[in-house]
Coordinates of C-alpha atoms in Angstrom, one line a residue:
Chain A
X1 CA -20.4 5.2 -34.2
X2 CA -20.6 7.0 -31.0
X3 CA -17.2 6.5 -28.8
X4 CA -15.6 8.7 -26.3
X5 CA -12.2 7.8 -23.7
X6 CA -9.9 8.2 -26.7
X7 CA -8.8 9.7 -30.0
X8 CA -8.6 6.0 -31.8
X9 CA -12.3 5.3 -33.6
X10 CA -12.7 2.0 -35.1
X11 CA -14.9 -0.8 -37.1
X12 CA -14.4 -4.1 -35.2
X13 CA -18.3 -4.1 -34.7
X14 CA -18.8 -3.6 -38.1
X15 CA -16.2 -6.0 -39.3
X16 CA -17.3 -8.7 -36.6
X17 CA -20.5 -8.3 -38.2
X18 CA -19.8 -8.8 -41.6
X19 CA -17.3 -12.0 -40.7
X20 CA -19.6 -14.2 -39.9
X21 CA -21.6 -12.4 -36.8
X22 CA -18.5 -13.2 -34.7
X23 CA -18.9 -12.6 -31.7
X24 CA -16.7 -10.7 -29.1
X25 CA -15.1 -13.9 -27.4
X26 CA -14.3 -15.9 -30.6
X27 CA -12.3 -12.2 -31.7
X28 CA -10.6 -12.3 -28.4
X29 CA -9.6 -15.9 -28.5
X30 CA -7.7 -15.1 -31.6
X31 CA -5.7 -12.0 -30.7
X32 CA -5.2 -13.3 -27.1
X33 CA -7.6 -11.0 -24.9
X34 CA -10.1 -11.5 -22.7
X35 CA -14.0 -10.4 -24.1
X36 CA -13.8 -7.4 -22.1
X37 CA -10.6 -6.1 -23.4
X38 CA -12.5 -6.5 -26.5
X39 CA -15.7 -4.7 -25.8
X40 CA -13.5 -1.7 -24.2
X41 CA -11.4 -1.6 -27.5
X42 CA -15.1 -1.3 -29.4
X43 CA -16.2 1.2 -27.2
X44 CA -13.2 3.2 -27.0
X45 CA -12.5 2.7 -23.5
X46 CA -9.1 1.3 -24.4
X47 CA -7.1 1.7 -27.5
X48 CA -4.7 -1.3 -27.8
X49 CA -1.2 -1.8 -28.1
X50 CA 0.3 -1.9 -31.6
X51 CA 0.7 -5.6 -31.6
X52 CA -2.8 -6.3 -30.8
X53 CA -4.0 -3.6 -33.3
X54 CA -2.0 -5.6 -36.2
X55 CA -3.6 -9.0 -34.9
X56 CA -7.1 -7.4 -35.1
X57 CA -6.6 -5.9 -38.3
X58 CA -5.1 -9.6 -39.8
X59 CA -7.9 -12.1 -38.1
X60 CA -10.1 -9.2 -40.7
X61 CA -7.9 -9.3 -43.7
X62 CA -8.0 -5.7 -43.5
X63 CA -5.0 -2.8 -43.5
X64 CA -4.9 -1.3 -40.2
X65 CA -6.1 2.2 -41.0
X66 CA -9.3 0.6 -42.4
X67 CA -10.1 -1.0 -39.0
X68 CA -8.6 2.0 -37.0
X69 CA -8.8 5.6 -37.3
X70 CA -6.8 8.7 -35.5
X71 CA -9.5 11.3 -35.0
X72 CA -7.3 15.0 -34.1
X73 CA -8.4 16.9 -31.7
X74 CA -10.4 19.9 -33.3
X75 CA -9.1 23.7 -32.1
Chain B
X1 CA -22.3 -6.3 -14.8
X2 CA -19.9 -7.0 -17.0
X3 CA -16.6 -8.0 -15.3
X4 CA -13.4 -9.8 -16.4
X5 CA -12.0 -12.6 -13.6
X6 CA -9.5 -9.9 -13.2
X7 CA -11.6 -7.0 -12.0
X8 CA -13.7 -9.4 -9.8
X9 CA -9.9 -10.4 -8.4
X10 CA -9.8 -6.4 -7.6
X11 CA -13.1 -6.4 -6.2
X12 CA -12.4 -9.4 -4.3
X13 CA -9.2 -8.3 -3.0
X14 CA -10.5 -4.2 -1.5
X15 CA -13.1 -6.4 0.1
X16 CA -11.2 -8.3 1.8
X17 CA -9.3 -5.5 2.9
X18 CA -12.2 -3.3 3.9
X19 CA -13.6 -6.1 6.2
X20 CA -9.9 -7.4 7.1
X21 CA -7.4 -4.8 7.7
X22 CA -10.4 -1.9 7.9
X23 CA -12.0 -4.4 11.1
X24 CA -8.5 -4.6 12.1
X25 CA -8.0 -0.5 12.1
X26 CA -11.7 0.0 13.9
X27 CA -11.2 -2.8 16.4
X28 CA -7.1 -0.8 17.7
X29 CA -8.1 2.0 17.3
X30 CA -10.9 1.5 20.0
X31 CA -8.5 -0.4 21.9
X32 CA -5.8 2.6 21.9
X33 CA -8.7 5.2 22.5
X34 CA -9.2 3.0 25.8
X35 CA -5.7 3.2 26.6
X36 CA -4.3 0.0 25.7
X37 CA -0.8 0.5 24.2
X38 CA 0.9 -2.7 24.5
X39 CA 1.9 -4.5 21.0
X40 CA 1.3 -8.1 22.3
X41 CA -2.4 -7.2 23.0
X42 CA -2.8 -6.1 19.4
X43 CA -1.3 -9.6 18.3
X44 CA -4.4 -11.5 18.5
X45 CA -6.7 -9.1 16.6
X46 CA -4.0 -8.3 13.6
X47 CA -3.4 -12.5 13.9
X48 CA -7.6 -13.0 13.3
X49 CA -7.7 -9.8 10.4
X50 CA -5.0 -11.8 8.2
X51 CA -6.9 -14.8 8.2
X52 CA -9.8 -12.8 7.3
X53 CA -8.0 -11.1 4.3
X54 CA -6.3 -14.4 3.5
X55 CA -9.9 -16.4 4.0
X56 CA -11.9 -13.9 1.7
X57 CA -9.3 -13.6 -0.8
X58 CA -9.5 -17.7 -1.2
X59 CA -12.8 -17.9 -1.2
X60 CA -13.6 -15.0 -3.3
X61 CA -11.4 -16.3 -6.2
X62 CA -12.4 -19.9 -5.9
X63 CA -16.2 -18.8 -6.4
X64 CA -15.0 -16.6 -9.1
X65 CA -13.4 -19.0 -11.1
X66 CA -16.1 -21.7 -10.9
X67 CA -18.7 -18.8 -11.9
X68 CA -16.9 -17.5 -15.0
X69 CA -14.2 -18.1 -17.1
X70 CA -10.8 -17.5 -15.4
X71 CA -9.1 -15.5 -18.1
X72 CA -5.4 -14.7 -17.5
X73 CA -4.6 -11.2 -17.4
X74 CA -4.1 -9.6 -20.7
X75 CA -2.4 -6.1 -21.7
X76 CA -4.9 -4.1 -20.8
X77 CA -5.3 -5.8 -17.3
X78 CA -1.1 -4.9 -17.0
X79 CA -1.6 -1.5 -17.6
X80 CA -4.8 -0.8 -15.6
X81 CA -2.8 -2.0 -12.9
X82 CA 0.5 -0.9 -13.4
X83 CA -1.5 3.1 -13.7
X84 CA -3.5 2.6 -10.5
X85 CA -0.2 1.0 -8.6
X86 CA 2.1 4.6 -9.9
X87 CA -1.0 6.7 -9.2
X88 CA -1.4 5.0 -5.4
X89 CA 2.1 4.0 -4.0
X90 CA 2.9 8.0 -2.4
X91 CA 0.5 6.9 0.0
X92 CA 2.4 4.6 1.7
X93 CA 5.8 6.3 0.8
X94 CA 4.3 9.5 2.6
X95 CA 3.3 6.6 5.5
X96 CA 6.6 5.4 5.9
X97 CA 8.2 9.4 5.8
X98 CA 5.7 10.1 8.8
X99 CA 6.8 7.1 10.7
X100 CA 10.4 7.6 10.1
X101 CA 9.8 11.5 11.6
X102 CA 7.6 9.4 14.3
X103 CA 10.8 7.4 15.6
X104 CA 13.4 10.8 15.5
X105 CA 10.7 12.0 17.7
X106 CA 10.4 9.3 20.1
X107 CA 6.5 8.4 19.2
X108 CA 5.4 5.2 20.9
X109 CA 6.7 2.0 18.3
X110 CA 2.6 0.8 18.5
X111 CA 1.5 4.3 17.1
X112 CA 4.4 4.1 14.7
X113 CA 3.2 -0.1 14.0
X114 CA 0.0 1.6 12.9
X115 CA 0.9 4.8 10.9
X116 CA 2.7 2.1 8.5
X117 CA -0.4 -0.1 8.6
X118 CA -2.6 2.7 7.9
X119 CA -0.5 4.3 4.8
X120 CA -0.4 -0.2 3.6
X121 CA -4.5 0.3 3.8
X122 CA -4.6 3.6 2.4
X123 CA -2.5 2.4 -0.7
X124 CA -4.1 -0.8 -1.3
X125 CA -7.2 0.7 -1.3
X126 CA -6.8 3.5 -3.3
X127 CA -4.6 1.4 -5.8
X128 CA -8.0 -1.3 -5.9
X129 CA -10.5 1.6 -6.4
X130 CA -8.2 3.1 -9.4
X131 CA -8.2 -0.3 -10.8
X132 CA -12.1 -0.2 -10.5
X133 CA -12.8 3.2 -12.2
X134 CA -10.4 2.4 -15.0
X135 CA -12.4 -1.0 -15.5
X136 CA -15.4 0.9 -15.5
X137 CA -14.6 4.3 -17.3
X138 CA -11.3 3.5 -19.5
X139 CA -8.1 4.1 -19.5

């Protein structure tokens, strides 16, 4: 998954995918974001706050290192 | 494009100061190239730039909200603004330095009137386009 803007990659595509197809807004709706907050987070044009990490990873069921990764910088 | 009501608040806002407080700035500044340098004539023009900041700001944000979704602001919203606020305020803190060094030097109190409104306009504005390029390239 192509993203740039941060050092935090992630699967909330992939997991939105495989939950159902949700889409962008019902994911936001849970965690208490707008869509676009959510599309940046995807992107990785924003890497969220701890708390909202945890509530992305728990609307998936998933631990939070399988929904986030740390990618170090090489060199 | 994709916007949340929070960015089209910012984009509402820096043009309503661009046609506003920017009219405002073109219309005195003529009117002190021409020689006029008492405060009360500047009244009426600074009186009619408010309502156009006020007028555009209302208007703006009505529209916006019947056209989309009026999400409150969320974390990310706080901190794109909060960044852009830090990264923008010197401007008018280097603004209100100047004028203070304008007064211990006796500078006219209109030029002084408009050194603070210029370093207000500078700030807003830069602190609305820094909200705009972190909406648009992350943060």
């Amino acid at each position: 998954m192509a993203q740039s803007g941060t050092s935090i990659r992630n699967q909330i595509r992939t997991l939105r995918f495989r939950h159902g197809e949700m889409t962008q807004q019902q994911l936001a709706d849970q965690i208490g974001v707008t869509r676009q907050t959510v599309n940046a987070i995807e992107g990785g044009k924003y890497s969220p706050s701890l708390e909202v990490a945890f509530r992305i990873a728990h609307v998936f069921g998933q631990p939070l290192e399988d929904v986030f990764q740390f990618v170090a910088a090489s060199g | 494009m994709d916007t949340s009501f929070e960015e089209k608040s910012v984009w509402i806002q820096l043009a309503s100061l661009v046609v506003g407080l920017g009219g405002y700035l073109v219309v005195a500044g003529l009117m002190l190239s021409n020689g006029v340098s008492a405060l009360p004539a500047f009244v009426p023009v600074f009186a009619v730039a408010i309502v156009l900041v006020v007028g555009i700001n209302v208007a703006g944000h009505v529209v916006a909200a019947i056209a989309s979704r009026s999400d409150e602001a969320d974390e990310r919203d706080r901190l794109i603004g909060c960044r852009a606020e830090s990264r923008s305020s010197w401007i008018l803190g280097v603004g209100v330095v100047g004028a203070i060094m304008a007064l211990t030097l006796s500078v006219g109190g209109i030029w002084v009137a408009h050194l603070l409104l210029i370093s207000l306009f500078g700030s807003e504005m830069a602190k609305d386009v820094l909200q705009i390029v972190y909406y648009r390239r992350g943060i």
